[in-house]
């Protein structure tokens, strides 16, 4: 990172050579103005109103416009006599707790890098003193021709300087809050608290500029001669009539969203049904093969009915046994039963044929 300013931090009799480095960068996509008919660049030219001609940078100076519109020229020599602090010094004027600084005053941020080996020890001394005291330093410095206010704080192992607005540059929030008298109920506050707790916190590193990413996709599509992607139509929002209902729906939606994001699922046991026992195919075969067919209990409805009526019929017992037997036993029992039934059955009688009379 390149330094944009070289100077020194001064507090008391301690001087720390430092370099000013931009701590932030702008990723916004900028556009050029063009002539829509031929895509020619549109440029701004500096033209003198009185002479109606373009002037060079060397011919341009500074002036203050008075209330009546007249111009009061101000030269660099006039500015050199102003009672501003040394142009290369960040003068610390106080050390205060961080909560004394209004965030509305905070502006651009800069890293302060130690300016060479001799600056290492005093730089570290200031950093550790700020850390241990849990304070920030308020300083004055000159940059780009004007005196500015700054705040020095510690970030990691580095010292950062935030540019601050002067207190009189921050407007008072007059006329901003609603004038109407509003009564907030405790139940509404409870729901608002529940919504804040449900939404929880966020890691700022996970946030990104979705608009810039979508704009980059449009530019890439246009450069490739393709149709730019279209954004989905926004959901139509209903008119909020009941604040309580809106809060309750918001809490419910936030809880469902967080549950889906974390992959949590609610498991509810079924009532009135016992959990099925785990049975393996091999274990069932072994148990069936080891027991006699007549000792096994029938799980069918017919078996329960037969047990209740205790029917002595042999054919029913045979059928029940056959249904529980192994395929080999089933074939053997079926053949035996067929042979016995055939033997007991009497042979059919022959009916004598009648002679037809003439």
XYZ file of N, CA and C in Angstrom, residues 93-324:
696
model
N -4.177 16.061 21.186
C -4.583 17.069 22.172
C -5.229 16.459 23.403
N -5.702 15.189 23.310
C -6.356 14.573 24.471
C -6.496 13.083 24.247
N -6.651 12.340 25.360
C -6.966 10.911 25.335
C -8.316 10.731 26.043
N -9.300 10.151 25.349
C -10.658 10.060 25.905
C -11.195 8.637 25.698
N -12.208 8.220 26.473
C -12.853 6.923 26.214
C -13.520 6.935 24.843
N -13.599 5.764 24.240
C -14.114 5.679 22.870
C -15.577 6.089 22.788
N -16.351 5.902 23.871
C -17.769 6.261 23.807
C -17.996 7.765 23.840
N -16.929 8.531 23.999
C -17.049 9.991 23.957
C -17.121 10.501 22.517
N -16.784 9.662 21.558
C -16.784 10.067 20.155
C -18.129 9.696 19.532
N -18.805 10.669 18.979
C -20.082 10.427 18.309
C -19.810 9.791 16.944
N -20.404 8.619 16.662
C -20.173 7.989 15.344
C -20.559 8.873 14.174
N -21.447 9.844 14.381
C -21.799 10.768 13.301
C -20.598 11.593 12.843
N -19.617 11.753 13.698
C -18.453 12.565 13.340
C -17.423 11.799 12.517
N -17.494 10.478 12.532
C -16.428 9.681 11.932
C -16.492 9.708 10.406
N -15.312 9.862 9.804
C -15.223 9.935 8.350
C -14.236 8.920 7.799
N -13.380 9.362 6.887
C -12.423 8.476 6.226
C -11.429 7.905 7.231
N -10.949 6.682 6.940
C -10.009 6.000 7.841
C -8.665 5.834 7.147
N -7.608 5.961 7.930
C -6.236 5.831 7.425
C -5.430 4.967 8.385
N -4.539 4.137 7.834
C -3.555 3.433 8.650
C -2.360 4.353 8.865
N -1.842 4.331 10.087
C -0.619 5.066 10.381
C 0.515 4.053 10.482
N 1.400 4.044 9.503
C 2.532 3.115 9.490
C 3.754 3.795 10.088
N 4.530 3.013 10.827
C 5.754 3.558 11.439
C 6.717 3.976 10.331
N 7.257 5.166 10.468
C 8.155 5.697 9.444
C 9.599 5.342 9.695
N 9.962 4.075 9.489
C 11.350 3.653 9.646
C 11.613 2.999 10.994
N 12.832 2.497 11.143
C 13.232 1.781 12.361
C 13.194 2.645 13.617
N 13.640 3.912 13.575
C 13.612 4.714 14.808
C 12.198 4.917 15.362
N 11.182 4.771 14.521
C 9.806 5.006 14.973
C 9.178 3.772 15.614
N 9.853 2.621 15.559
C 9.246 1.373 16.035
C 8.906 1.431 17.526
N 9.862 1.889 18.358
C 9.615 1.867 19.801
C 8.554 2.877 20.234
N 8.640 4.168 19.845
C 7.576 5.095 20.261
C 6.203 4.730 19.670
N 6.198 4.148 18.482
C 4.933 3.707 17.859
C 4.293 2.611 18.715
N 5.140 1.632 19.128
C 4.633 0.538 19.968
C 4.199 1.046 21.333
N 4.926 2.023 21.873
C 4.575 2.603 23.169
C 3.192 3.242 23.113
N 2.926 4.032 22.091
C 1.621 4.681 21.959
C 0.520 3.643 21.773
N 0.780 2.626 20.958
C -0.220 1.582 20.712
C -0.586 0.850 21.999
N 0.409 0.448 22.771
C 0.149 -0.292 24.002
C -0.505 0.587 25.067
N -0.163 1.871 25.093
C -0.788 2.778 26.048
C -2.276 2.950 25.728
N -2.615 3.034 24.460
C -4.027 3.137 24.060
C -4.782 1.859 24.406
N -4.105 0.713 24.209
C -4.735 -0.571 24.519
C -5.015 -0.698 26.015
N -4.000 -0.431 26.823
C -4.148 -0.634 28.264
C -5.140 0.345 28.876
N -5.158 1.562 28.392
C -6.092 2.543 28.920
C -7.475 2.445 28.319
N -7.623 1.596 27.251
C -8.907 1.448 26.553
C -9.445 2.821 26.141
N -8.551 3.612 25.557
C -8.898 4.968 25.145
C -8.518 5.206 23.693
N -8.973 6.341 23.185
C -8.586 6.795 21.852
C -7.970 8.176 22.001
N -7.175 8.562 21.008
C -6.512 9.862 21.033
C -7.226 10.816 20.082
N -7.502 12.015 20.535
C -8.085 13.061 19.688
C -6.938 13.963 19.239
N -6.863 14.191 17.919
C -5.718 14.928 17.378
C -6.165 15.934 16.328
N -5.302 16.902 16.076
C -5.475 17.863 14.985
C -4.366 17.633 13.965
N -4.712 17.800 12.700
C -3.702 17.660 11.655
C -4.145 18.470 10.442
N -3.210 18.750 9.564
C -3.492 19.503 8.344
C -3.350 18.572 7.149
N -4.359 18.594 6.277
C -4.334 17.743 5.089
C -5.102 18.450 3.981
N -4.451 18.529 2.819
C -5.049 19.149 1.632
C -5.517 20.588 1.918
N -4.643 21.332 2.585
C -4.886 22.753 2.737
C -5.846 23.163 3.816
N -6.224 22.274 4.716
C -7.114 22.680 5.804
C -6.819 21.882 7.061
N -7.152 22.491 8.200
C -6.950 21.811 9.468
C -8.118 20.850 9.699
N -7.794 19.675 10.202
C -8.800 18.636 10.389
C -8.697 18.068 11.793
N -9.773 17.397 12.196
C -9.839 16.726 13.485
C -9.785 15.227 13.238
N -9.053 14.496 14.095
C -8.911 13.057 13.903
C -8.996 12.291 15.215
N -9.188 10.992 15.081
C -9.222 10.096 16.242
C -8.295 8.919 15.957
N -7.379 8.649 16.882
C -6.453 7.526 16.741
C -6.903 6.388 17.640
N -6.989 5.193 17.085
C -7.340 4.003 17.863
C -6.517 2.827 17.370
N -6.567 1.723 18.123
C -5.757 0.548 17.803
C -6.631 -0.491 17.107
N -6.130 -1.026 15.990
C -6.781 -2.130 15.272
C -5.710 -3.195 15.044
N -5.829 -4.312 15.778
C -4.790 -5.339 15.686
C -3.490 -4.815 16.252
N -2.454 -4.808 15.424
C -1.156 -4.279 15.847
C -0.860 -2.931 15.204
N -1.869 -2.322 14.606
C -1.667 -1.057 13.908
C -2.468 0.058 14.570
N -2.062 1.276 14.324
C -2.803 2.459 14.768
C -3.554 3.011 13.567
N -4.830 3.282 13.764
C -5.688 3.802 12.704
C -6.127 5.206 13.082
N -6.170 6.092 12.095
C -6.683 7.443 12.325
C -7.963 7.639 11.517
N -9.038 8.013 12.201
C -10.299 8.343 11.545
C -10.418 9.852 11.457
N -10.723 10.334 10.284
C -11.031 11.749 10.169
C -12.356 12.032 10.842
N -12.438 13.116 11.590
C -13.660 13.483 12.305
C -14.179 14.817 11.804
N -15.496 14.929 11.773
C -16.106 16.229 11.526
C -15.973 17.075 12.790
N -15.872 18.367 12.608
C -15.890 19.241 13.759
C -17.285 19.191 14.389
N -17.378 19.355 15.692
C -18.692 19.236 16.347
C -19.769 20.127 15.746
N -19.388 21.345 15.282
C -20.401 22.245 14.727
C -20.805 21.855 13.303
N -20.148 20.827 12.745
C -20.531 20.351 11.410
C -21.600 19.259 11.463
N -21.920 18.785 12.650
C -22.961 17.769 12.817
C -24.275 18.460 13.157
N -25.277 18.228 12.351
C -26.568 18.869 12.570
C -27.315 18.228 13.730
N -28.063 19.048 14.445
C -28.921 18.523 15.514
C -30.161 17.881 14.882
N -30.634 16.767 15.438
C -31.781 16.063 14.847
C -33.118 16.720 15.188
N -33.244 17.984 14.865
C -34.485 18.699 15.168
C -35.510 18.455 14.063
N -36.741 18.145 14.481
C -37.809 17.915 13.519
C -37.730 16.565 12.834
N -36.872 15.677 13.308
C -36.725 14.360 12.678
C -37.673 13.343 13.301
N -37.774 13.333 14.633
C -38.642 12.370 15.311
C -40.105 12.719 15.057
N -41.004 11.714 15.074
C -42.431 11.998 14.841
C -43.000 12.894 15.931
N -43.882 13.807 15.500
C -44.484 14.751 16.444
C -45.659 14.146 17.205
N -46.329 13.162 16.606
C -47.529 12.589 17.223
C -47.172 11.824 18.488
N -48.103 11.860 19.459
C -47.926 11.106 20.697
C -48.256 9.637 20.434
N -47.301 8.766 20.691
C -47.462 7.334 20.425
C -47.281 6.578 21.724
N -48.191 5.628 21.974
C -48.099 4.786 23.169
C -47.682 3.380 22.755
N -46.606 2.879 23.332
C -46.104 1.534 23.036
C -46.431 0.632 24.218
N -47.126 -0.467 23.942
C -47.483 -1.412 25.000
C -46.331 -2.361 25.304
N -46.355 -2.910 26.502
C -45.297 -3.840 26.904
C -45.276 -5.077 26.019
N -46.452 -5.555 25.590
C -46.501 -6.751 24.747
C -45.841 -6.494 23.401
N -46.001 -5.274 22.883
C -45.353 -4.923 21.616
C -43.839 -4.875 21.777
N -43.386 -4.345 22.905
C -41.940 -4.338 23.165
C -41.402 -5.752 23.333
N -42.187 -6.626 23.990
C -41.758 -8.018 24.163
C -41.600 -8.705 22.816
N -42.539 -8.467 21.890
C -42.441 -9.068 20.558
C -41.263 -8.487 19.775
N -41.029 -7.191 19.942
C -39.873 -6.588 19.269
C -38.569 -7.177 19.800
N -38.506 -7.391 21.126
C -37.320 -8.027 21.711
C -37.153 -9.450 21.196
N -38.275 -10.189 21.090
C -38.210 -11.563 20.584
C -37.731 -11.583 19.143
N -38.175 -10.606 18.341
C -37.733 -10.540 16.943
C -36.241 -10.257 16.862
N -35.744 -9.347 17.705
C -34.309 -9.048 17.702
C -33.491 -10.261 18.133
N -33.983 -10.982 19.154
C -33.268 -12.171 19.615
C -33.273 -13.263 18.551
N -34.389 -13.390 17.814
C -34.484 -14.438 16.789
C -33.570 -14.142 15.615
N -33.544 -12.873 15.200
C -32.660 -12.515 14.092
C -31.199 -12.684 14.487
N -30.889 -12.436 15.761
C -29.534 -12.688 16.256
C -28.516 -11.730 15.675
N -27.252 -12.194 15.663
C -26.147 -11.375 15.183
C -25.720 -11.838 13.800
N -24.814 -11.095 13.205
C -24.301 -11.429 11.878
C -22.816 -11.082 11.839
N -22.073 -11.920 11.126
C -20.658 -11.624 10.903
C -20.579 -10.676 9.710
N -20.066 -9.473 9.936
C -20.029 -8.475 8.861
C -19.201 -8.939 7.669
N -18.308 -9.911 7.882
C -17.502 -10.426 6.762
C -18.358 -11.214 5.773
N -19.530 -11.680 6.235
C -20.410 -12.448 5.347
C -21.276 -11.550 4.469
N -21.306 -10.259 4.741
C -22.123 -9.342 3.949
C -21.345 -8.857 2.737
N -22.025 -8.695 1.629
C -21.368 -8.236 0.404
C -22.341 -7.378 -0.400
N -21.796 -6.671 -1.384
C -22.578 -5.744 -2.200
C -23.255 -6.519 -3.327
N -24.514 -6.907 -3.126
C -25.246 -7.675 -4.131
C -25.566 -6.822 -5.355
N -25.773 -5.527 -5.162
C -26.066 -4.654 -6.293
C -24.878 -4.592 -7.252
N -23.672 -4.451 -6.684
C -22.477 -4.388 -7.548
C -22.281 -5.697 -8.306
N -22.525 -6.852 -7.639
C -22.374 -8.136 -8.307
C -23.373 -8.277 -9.453
N -24.619 -7.844 -9.219
C -25.620 -7.913 -10.284
C -25.252 -6.981 -11.434
N -24.699 -5.808 -11.104
C -24.288 -4.867 -12.142
C -23.135 -5.425 -12.964
N -22.206 -6.142 -12.325
C -21.106 -6.770 -13.056
C -21.632 -7.840 -14.019
N -22.670 -8.580 -13.599
C -23.260 -9.581 -14.489
C -23.895 -8.921 -15.716
N -24.548 -7.781 -15.505
C -25.155 -7.064 -16.628
C -24.082 -6.593 -17.609
N -22.981 -6.032 -17.066
C -21.897 -5.538 -17.926
C -21.265 -6.694 -18.707
N -21.048 -7.843 -18.033
C -20.450 -8.993 -18.714
C -21.361 -9.520 -19.809
N -22.667 -9.549 -19.557
C -23.600 -10.036 -20.571
C -23.644 -9.095 -21.772
N -23.649 -7.790 -21.517
C -23.671 -6.821 -22.618
C -22.380 -6.895 -23.428
N -21.248 -7.101 -22.747
C -19.969 -7.199 -23.457
C -19.919 -8.436 -24.335
N -20.581 -9.515 -23.916
C -20.601 -10.758 -24.694
C -21.719 -10.777 -25.722
N -22.485 -9.702 -25.822
C -23.572 -9.653 -26.793
C -24.788 -10.462 -26.378
N -24.923 -10.727 -25.104
C -26.055 -11.519 -24.612
C -27.070 -10.611 -23.928
N -28.266 -11.163 -23.731
C -29.302 -10.409 -23.037
C -28.960 -10.341 -21.560
N -29.059 -9.176 -20.957
C -28.731 -9.077 -19.523
C -29.735 -9.836 -18.684
N -29.280 -10.416 -17.565
C -30.211 -11.157 -16.698
C -31.249 -10.224 -16.098
N -32.440 -10.764 -15.885
C -33.523 -9.976 -15.303
C -33.709 -10.369 -13.844
N -33.943 -9.394 -13.033
C -34.167 -9.651 -11.611
C -35.585 -10.162 -11.406
N -35.782 -11.071 -10.465
C -37.142 -11.547 -10.189
C -38.027 -10.418 -9.699
N -39.307 -10.519 -10.014
C -40.246 -9.481 -9.597
C -40.359 -9.457 -8.087
N -40.304 -8.288 -7.484
C -40.412 -8.225 -6.014
C -41.785 -8.668 -5.553
N -41.817 -9.304 -4.394
C -43.082 -9.772 -3.837
C -43.933 -8.580 -3.443
N -45.211 -8.678 -3.761
C -46.126 -7.594 -3.432
C -46.345 -7.552 -1.932
N -46.025 -6.438 -1.334
C -46.181 -6.313 0.115
C -47.571 -5.836 0.481
N -48.164 -6.473 1.433
C -49.490 -6.085 1.888
C -49.404 -4.893 2.829
N -50.508 -4.207 2.966
C -50.564 -3.056 3.845
C -50.637 -3.520 5.300
N -49.743 -3.005 6.121
C -49.714 -3.401 7.528
C -50.792 -2.628 8.276
N -51.769 -3.362 8.773
C -52.853 -2.741 9.509
C -52.713 -2.958 11.011
N -52.144 -4.096 11.391
C -52.035 -4.455 12.802
C -50.574 -4.650 13.152
N -50.043 -3.781 14.008
C -48.618 -3.873 14.367
C -48.329 -5.171 15.098
N -49.222 -5.609 15.991
C -49.005 -6.850 16.730
C -48.934 -8.039 15.784
N -49.863 -8.106 14.822
C -49.862 -9.218 13.860
C -48.591 -9.205 13.020
N -48.140 -8.015 12.628
C -46.904 -7.919 11.838
C -45.708 -8.405 12.637
N -45.654 -8.051 13.933
C -44.542 -8.495 14.776
C -44.565 -10.004 14.965
N -45.759 -10.554 15.226
C -45.875 -12.001 15.420
C -45.476 -12.755 14.153
N -45.945 -12.285 12.992
C -45.575 -12.941 11.734
C -44.081 -12.822 11.461
N -43.495 -11.696 11.831
C -42.057 -11.507 11.619
C -41.254 -12.464 12.484
N -41.656 -12.618 13.753
C -40.958 -13.548 14.655
C -41.075 -14.969 14.128
N -42.285 -15.351 13.686
C -42.485 -16.709 13.175
C -41.640 -16.956 11.922
N -41.645 -15.995 11.010
C -40.863 -16.157 9.776
C -39.372 -16.209 10.068
N -38.902 -15.402 11.027
C -37.474 -15.403 11.364
C -37.062 -16.729 11.977
N -37.921 -17.298 12.839
C -37.587 -18.586 13.446
C -37.549 -19.694 12.403
N -38.528 -19.688 11.474
C -38.533 -20.699 10.421
C -37.319 -20.556 9.522
N -36.942 -19.324 9.230
C -35.772 -19.090 8.374
C -34.498 -19.570 9.027
N -34.336 -19.278 10.323
C -33.120 -19.717 11.025
C -33.083 -21.227 11.159
N -34.260 -21.864 11.348
C -34.294 -23.326 11.440
C -33.905 -23.980 10.137
N -34.378 -23.405 8.991
C -34.019 -23.961 7.684
C -32.558 -23.730 7.372
N -32.007 -22.592 7.819
C -30.603 -22.287 7.524
C -29.660 -23.193 8.285
N -30.031 -23.558 9.513
C -29.138 -24.404 10.318
C -29.399 -25.885 10.123
N -30.441 -26.240 9.340
C -30.726 -27.643 9.078
C -31.380 -28.357 10.223
N -31.981 -27.604 11.177
C -32.614 -28.241 12.321
C -33.989 -28.741 11.923
N -34.390 -29.889 12.438
C -35.696 -30.456 12.154
C -36.299 -30.964 13.442
N -37.607 -30.778 13.586
C -38.290 -31.227 14.794
C -38.813 -32.630 14.568
N -38.503 -33.555 15.471
C -38.929 -34.944 15.367
C -40.033 -35.181 16.377
N -41.208 -35.593 15.889
C -42.336 -35.859 16.769
C -42.658 -37.347 16.741
N -42.706 -38.054 17.890
C -43.036 -39.480 17.914
C -44.506 -39.701 17.597
N -44.826 -40.807 16.884
C -46.199 -41.158 16.558
C -46.866 -41.761 17.773
N -48.088 -41.317 18.051
C -48.791 -41.802 19.219
C -49.501 -43.104 18.905
N -49.514 -44.053 19.882
C -50.273 -45.286 19.754
C -49.623 -46.343 18.909
N -48.402 -46.122 18.467
C -47.711 -47.121 17.653
C -46.352 -47.408 18.254
N -46.115 -48.684 18.483
C -44.823 -49.077 19.047
C -43.784 -49.091 17.954
N -42.560 -48.845 18.334
C -41.477 -48.862 17.356
C -41.226 -50.281 16.896
N -41.108 -50.520 15.582
C -40.881 -51.877 15.080
C -39.527 -52.405 15.491
N -39.509 -53.721 15.795
C -38.240 -54.352 16.174
C -37.430 -54.632 14.931
N -36.145 -54.442 15.075
C -35.250 -54.712 13.952
C -35.006 -56.213 13.841
N -35.286 -56.775 12.679
C -35.065 -58.213 12.449
C -34.242 -58.389 11.200
N -33.276 -59.245 11.286
C -32.450 -59.529 10.119
C -32.956 -60.756 9.405
N -32.763 -60.837 8.107
C -33.246 -61.961 7.315
C -32.605 -63.265 7.720
N -31.316 -63.253 7.984
C -30.612 -64.492 8.319
C -31.055 -65.021 9.668
N -31.270 -64.115 10.655
C -31.655 -64.574 11.982
C -33.026 -65.220 11.949
N -33.956 -64.683 11.167
C -35.298 -65.253 11.084
C -35.260 -66.640 10.472
N -34.453 -66.842 9.461
C -34.357 -68.152 8.803
C -33.832 -69.197 9.758
N -32.812 -68.810 10.570
C -32.243 -69.775 11.521
C -33.266 -70.181 12.553
N -33.980 -69.209 13.089
C -34.958 -69.536 14.127
C -36.062 -70.403 13.576
N -36.481 -70.171 12.353
C -37.544 -70.971 11.732
C -37.076 -72.390 11.475
N -35.836 -72.527 11.013
C -35.332 -73.866 10.694
C -35.111 -74.695 11.943
N -34.782 -74.046 13.070
C -34.448 -74.795 14.285
C -35.655 -75.287 15.041
N -36.863 -74.695 14.846
C -38.049 -75.100 15.587
C -38.914 -76.020 14.749
N -39.633 -76.985 15.409
C -40.559 -77.818 14.658
C -41.727 -76.986 14.178
N -42.315 -77.464 13.071
C -43.386 -76.710 12.434
C -44.587 -76.588 13.332
N -44.888 -77.614 14.133
C -46.095 -77.598 14.977
C -45.946 -76.675 16.165
N -44.698 -76.315 16.570
C -44.478 -75.482 17.751
C -44.535 -74.002 17.437
N -44.495 -73.642 16.153
C -44.497 -72.228 15.792
C -45.888 -71.642 15.884
N -45.967 -70.389 16.302
C -47.250 -69.720 16.424
C -47.580 -69.027 15.119
N -48.860 -69.071 14.779
C -49.309 -68.410 13.556
C -49.591 -66.946 13.853
N -49.123 -66.070 12.959
C -49.363 -64.637 13.126
C -50.548 -64.165 12.310
N -51.156 -65.079 11.543
C -52.277 -64.696 10.698
C -53.566 -64.714 11.488
N -54.597 -64.053 10.928
C -55.900 -64.032 11.561
C -56.532 -65.387 11.618
N -56.272 -66.235 10.589
C -56.839 -67.584 10.562
C -56.289 -68.418 11.690
N -54.983 -68.243 12.019
C -54.368 -69.011 13.105
C -54.991 -68.656 14.431
N -55.290 -67.329 14.648
C -55.893 -66.925 15.915
C -57.288 -67.486 16.052
N -58.019 -67.513 14.932
C -59.371 -68.065 14.975
C -59.371 -69.539 15.262
N -58.398 -70.255 14.693
C -58.301 -71.701 14.913
C -57.965 -72.000 16.354
N -57.120 -71.134 17.013
C -56.751 -71.362 18.406
C -57.952 -71.157 19.317
N -58.799 -70.130 19.005
C -59.955 -69.839 19.850
C -60.990 -70.963 19.784
N -61.281 -71.503 18.570
C -62.318 -72.539 18.402
C -61.777 -73.926 18.660
N -60.458 -74.095 18.678
C -59.817 -75.401 18.892
C -60.444 -76.460 18.013
N -60.533 -76.184 16.742
C -61.130 -77.154 15.791
C -60.224 -78.348 15.660
N -60.786 -79.602 15.784
C -59.941 -80.790 15.738
C -59.720 -81.325 14.341
N -60.216 -80.620 13.351
C -60.128 -81.190 11.994
C -58.683 -81.325 11.595
N -58.362 -82.538 11.019
C -56.971 -82.826 10.639
C -56.563 -82.004 9.430
N -57.516 -81.823 8.534
C -57.152 -81.085 7.312
C -56.779 -79.643 7.630
N -57.494 -79.012 8.628
C -57.169 -77.628 9.008
C -55.791 -77.553 9.635
N -55.501 -78.530 10.523
C -54.169 -78.558 11.155
C -53.092 -78.719 10.118
N -53.410 -79.619 9.122
C -52.395 -79.822 8.080
C -52.146 -78.532 7.293
N -53.254 -77.792 6.996
C -53.079 -76.578 6.205
C -52.272 -75.535 6.972
N -52.588 -75.429 8.308
C -51.855 -74.450 9.119
C -50.382 -74.799 9.196
N -50.116 -76.102 9.380
C -48.721 -76.558 9.445
C -48.025 -76.329 8.122
N -48.767 -76.596 7.027
C -48.161 -76.422 5.703
C -47.813 -74.951 5.468
N -48.706 -74.075 5.935
C -48.446 -72.651 5.723
C -47.225 -72.178 6.463
N -46.873 -72.878 7.590
C -45.714 -72.443 8.367
C -44.457 -73.212 8.008
